[in-house]
Coordinates of C-alpha atoms in Angstrom, one line a residue:
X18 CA -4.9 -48.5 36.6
X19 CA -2.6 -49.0 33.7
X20 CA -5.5 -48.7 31.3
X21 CA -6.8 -45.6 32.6
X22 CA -3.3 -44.3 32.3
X23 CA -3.3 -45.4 28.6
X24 CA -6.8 -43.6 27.8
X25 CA -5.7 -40.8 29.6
X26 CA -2.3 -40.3 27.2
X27 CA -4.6 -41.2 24.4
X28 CA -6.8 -38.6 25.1
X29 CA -3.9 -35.9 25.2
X30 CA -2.4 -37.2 22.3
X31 CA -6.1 -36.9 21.1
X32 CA -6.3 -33.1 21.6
X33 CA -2.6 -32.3 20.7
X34 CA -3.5 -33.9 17.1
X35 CA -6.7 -31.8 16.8
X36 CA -4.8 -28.6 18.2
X37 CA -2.1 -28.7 14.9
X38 CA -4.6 -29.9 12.6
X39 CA -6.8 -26.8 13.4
X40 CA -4.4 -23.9 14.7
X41 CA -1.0 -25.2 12.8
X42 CA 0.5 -25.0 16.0
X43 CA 2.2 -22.3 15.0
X44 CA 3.8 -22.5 11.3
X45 CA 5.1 -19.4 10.1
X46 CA 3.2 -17.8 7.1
X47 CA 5.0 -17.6 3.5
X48 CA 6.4 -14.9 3.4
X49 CA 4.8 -13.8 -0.4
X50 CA 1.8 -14.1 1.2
X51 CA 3.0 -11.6 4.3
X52 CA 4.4 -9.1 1.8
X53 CA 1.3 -9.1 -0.3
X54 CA -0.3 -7.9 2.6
X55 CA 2.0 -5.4 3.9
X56 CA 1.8 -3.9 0.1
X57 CA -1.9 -4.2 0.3
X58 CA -2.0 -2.2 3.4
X59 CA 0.0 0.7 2.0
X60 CA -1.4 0.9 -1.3
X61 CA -5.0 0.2 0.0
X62 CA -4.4 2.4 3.0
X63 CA -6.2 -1.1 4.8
X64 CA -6.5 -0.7 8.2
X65 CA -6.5 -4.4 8.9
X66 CA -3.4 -5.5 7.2
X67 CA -1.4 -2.4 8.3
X68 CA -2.3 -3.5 12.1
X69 CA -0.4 -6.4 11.1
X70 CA 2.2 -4.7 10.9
X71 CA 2.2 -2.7 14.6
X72 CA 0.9 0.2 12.1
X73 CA -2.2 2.3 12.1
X74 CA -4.5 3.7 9.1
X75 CA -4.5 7.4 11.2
X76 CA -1.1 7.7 11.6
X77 CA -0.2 5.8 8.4
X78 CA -2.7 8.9 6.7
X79 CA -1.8 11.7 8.4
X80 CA 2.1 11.2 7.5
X81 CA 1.6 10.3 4.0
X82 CA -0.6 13.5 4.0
X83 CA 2.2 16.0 5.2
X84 CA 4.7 14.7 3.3
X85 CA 2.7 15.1 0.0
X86 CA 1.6 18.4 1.0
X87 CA 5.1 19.4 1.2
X88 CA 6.5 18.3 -1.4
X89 CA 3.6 19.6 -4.0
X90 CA 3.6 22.9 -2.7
X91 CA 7.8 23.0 -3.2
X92 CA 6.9 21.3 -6.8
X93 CA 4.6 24.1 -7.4
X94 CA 6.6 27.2 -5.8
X95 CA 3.4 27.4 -2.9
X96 CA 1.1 29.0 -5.4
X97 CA -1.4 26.4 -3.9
X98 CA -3.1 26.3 -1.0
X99 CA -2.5 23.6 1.9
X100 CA -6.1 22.6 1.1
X101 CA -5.6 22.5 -2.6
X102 CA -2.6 19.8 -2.2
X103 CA -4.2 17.6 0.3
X104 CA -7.1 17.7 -2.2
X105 CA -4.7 16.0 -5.1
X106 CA -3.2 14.2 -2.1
X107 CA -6.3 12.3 -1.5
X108 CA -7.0 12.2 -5.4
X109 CA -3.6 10.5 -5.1
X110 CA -4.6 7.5 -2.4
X111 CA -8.1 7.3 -4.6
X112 CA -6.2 6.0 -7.2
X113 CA -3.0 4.1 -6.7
X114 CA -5.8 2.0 -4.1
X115 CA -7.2 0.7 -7.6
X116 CA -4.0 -1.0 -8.3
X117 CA -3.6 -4.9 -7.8
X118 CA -0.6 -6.9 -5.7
X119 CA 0.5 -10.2 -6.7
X120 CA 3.6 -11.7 -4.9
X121 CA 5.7 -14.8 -5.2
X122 CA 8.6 -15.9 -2.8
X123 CA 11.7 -16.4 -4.6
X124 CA 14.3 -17.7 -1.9
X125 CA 13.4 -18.6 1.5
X126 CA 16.3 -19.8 3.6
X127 CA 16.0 -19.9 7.4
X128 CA 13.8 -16.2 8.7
X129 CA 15.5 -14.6 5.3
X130 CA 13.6 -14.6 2.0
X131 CA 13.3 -12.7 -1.3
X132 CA 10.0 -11.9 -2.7
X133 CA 9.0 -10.9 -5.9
X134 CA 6.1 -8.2 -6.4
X135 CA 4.0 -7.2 -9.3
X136 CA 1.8 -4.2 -9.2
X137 CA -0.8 -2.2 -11.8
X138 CA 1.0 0.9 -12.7
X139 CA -1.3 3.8 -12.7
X140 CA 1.1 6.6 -14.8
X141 CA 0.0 10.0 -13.8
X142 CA 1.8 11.1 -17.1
X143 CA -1.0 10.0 -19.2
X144 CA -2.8 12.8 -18.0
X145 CA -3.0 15.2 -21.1
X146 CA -1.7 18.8 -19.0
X147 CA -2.3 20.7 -22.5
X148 CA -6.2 19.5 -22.8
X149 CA -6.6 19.8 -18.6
X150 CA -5.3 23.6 -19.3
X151 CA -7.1 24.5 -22.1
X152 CA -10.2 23.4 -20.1
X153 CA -9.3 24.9 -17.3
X154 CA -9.2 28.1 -19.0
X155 CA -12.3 27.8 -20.6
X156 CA -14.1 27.2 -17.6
X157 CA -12.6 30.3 -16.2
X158 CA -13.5 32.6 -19.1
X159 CA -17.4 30.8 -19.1
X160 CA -17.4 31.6 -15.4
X161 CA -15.6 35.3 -15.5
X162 CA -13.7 34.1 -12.4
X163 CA -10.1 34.9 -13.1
X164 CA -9.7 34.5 -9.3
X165 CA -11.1 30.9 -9.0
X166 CA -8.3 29.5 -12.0
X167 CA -6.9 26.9 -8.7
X168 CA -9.5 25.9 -7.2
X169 CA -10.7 25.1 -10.9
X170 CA -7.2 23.9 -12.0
X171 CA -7.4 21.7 -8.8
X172 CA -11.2 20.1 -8.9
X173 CA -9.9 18.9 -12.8
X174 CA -6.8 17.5 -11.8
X175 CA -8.7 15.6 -9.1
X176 CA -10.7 13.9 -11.4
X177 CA -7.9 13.2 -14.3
X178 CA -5.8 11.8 -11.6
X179 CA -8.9 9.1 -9.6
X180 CA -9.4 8.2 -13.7
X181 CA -6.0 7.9 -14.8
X182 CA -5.8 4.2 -16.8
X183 CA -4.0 1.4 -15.5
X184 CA -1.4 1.1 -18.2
X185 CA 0.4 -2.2 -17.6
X186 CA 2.7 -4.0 -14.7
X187 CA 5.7 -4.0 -13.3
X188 CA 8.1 -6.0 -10.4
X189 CA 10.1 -5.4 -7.8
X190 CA 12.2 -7.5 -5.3
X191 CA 12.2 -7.4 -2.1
X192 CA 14.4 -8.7 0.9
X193 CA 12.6 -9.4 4.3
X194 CA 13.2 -11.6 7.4
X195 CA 10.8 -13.0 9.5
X196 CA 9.3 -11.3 12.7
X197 CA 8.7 -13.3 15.3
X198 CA 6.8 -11.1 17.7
X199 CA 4.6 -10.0 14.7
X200 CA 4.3 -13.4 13.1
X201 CA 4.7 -11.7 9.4
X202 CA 7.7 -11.3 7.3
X203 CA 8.6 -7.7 7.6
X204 CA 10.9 -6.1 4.0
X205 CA 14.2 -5.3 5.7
X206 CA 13.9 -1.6 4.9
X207 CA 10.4 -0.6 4.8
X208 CA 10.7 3.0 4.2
X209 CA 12.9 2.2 1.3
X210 CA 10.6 -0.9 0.4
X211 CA 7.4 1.9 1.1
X212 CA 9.1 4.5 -1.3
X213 CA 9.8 1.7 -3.9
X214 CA 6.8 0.4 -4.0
X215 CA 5.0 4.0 -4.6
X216 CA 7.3 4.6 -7.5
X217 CA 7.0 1.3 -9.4
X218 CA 3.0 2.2 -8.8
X219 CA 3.0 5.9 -10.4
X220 CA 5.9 4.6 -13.0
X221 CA 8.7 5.8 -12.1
X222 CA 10.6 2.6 -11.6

């Protein structure tokens, strides 16, 4: 009997070791590693890591989306169509989802940690706006189509802005705590940590 009882606590012992060598029962993930993927997510627009998050690609789209429209159509004075702005919108998510996230924890101290981020910049200044013009009105006189000069203006701006150069890096800290219902370490603020991050990408930080 007593050696039955012996294999049988050997046995559990058995699977418990097998059950944290393969599943980790449970160790938290680093949290560079979590915010590299919450960047990657918005950036990327990937669906995957933003589900991490509780977020979805749709929604995550569609709000991006309206606030961009807004905003370039009271940059512009509305002389652009909806359709025109989601068009550079898009343009937009083309190419800030070329730049690269590298992350590195700084301080880690209980569920509160500081990370460190480094992203590509992608500076839509480098666009040349006195060449895009001058071609833009060339086109228009080639084509007689005085009435066409947005839709022109906006197809060219498209394509300077999915081409505009990486030009370098820059880094940005970040404060986050660890979620325990998520299993991710979530940036305290992520709106402000969203808005931040958008910035250091198109550089303005």
């Amino acid at each position: 009997m007593k050696n039955t009882r012996r294999q049988t606590i050997l046995a559990v012992m058995g699977i418990l070791l097998v059950s944290l060598a393969f599943f980790g029962c449970g160790q938290k993930e680093e949290p560079d590693i979590s915010i590299k993927t919450f960047s990657v997510g918005i950036l990327h627009e990937d669906e995957d890591a933003l589900k991490r998050f509780g977020a979805d690609k749709e929604s995550f789209h569609k709000n991006f989306m309206e606030g961009f429209v807004s905003e370039y159509q009271r940059a512009s004075g509305g002389i652009f169509t909806d359709d025109q702005a989601r068009a550079i919108g898009e343009a937009v998510l083309v190419s800030i989802s070329r730049a690269n996230v590298s992350t590195k924890t700084l301080s880690k101290e209980g569920d509160k940690a500081t990370v460190e981020v480094t992203v590509d910049v992608i500076d839509p200044k480098k666009i040349d706006m006195t060449k895009l013009v001058q071609s833009v009105q060339k086109e228009v006189v080639a084509k007689g189509a005085p009435n066409q000069i947005l839709d022109i203006m906006t197809n060219k701006l498209e394509d300077e802005i999915k081409n505009i150069p990486i030009s370098g890096q820059t880094t940005l800290q970040v404060d986050c705590t660890y979620n325990k219902d998520l299993g991710v370490w979530v940036p305290n603020n992520e709106q402000d940590y969203e808005m931040r991050l958008g910035q250091a990408v198109l550089g303005e930080s």
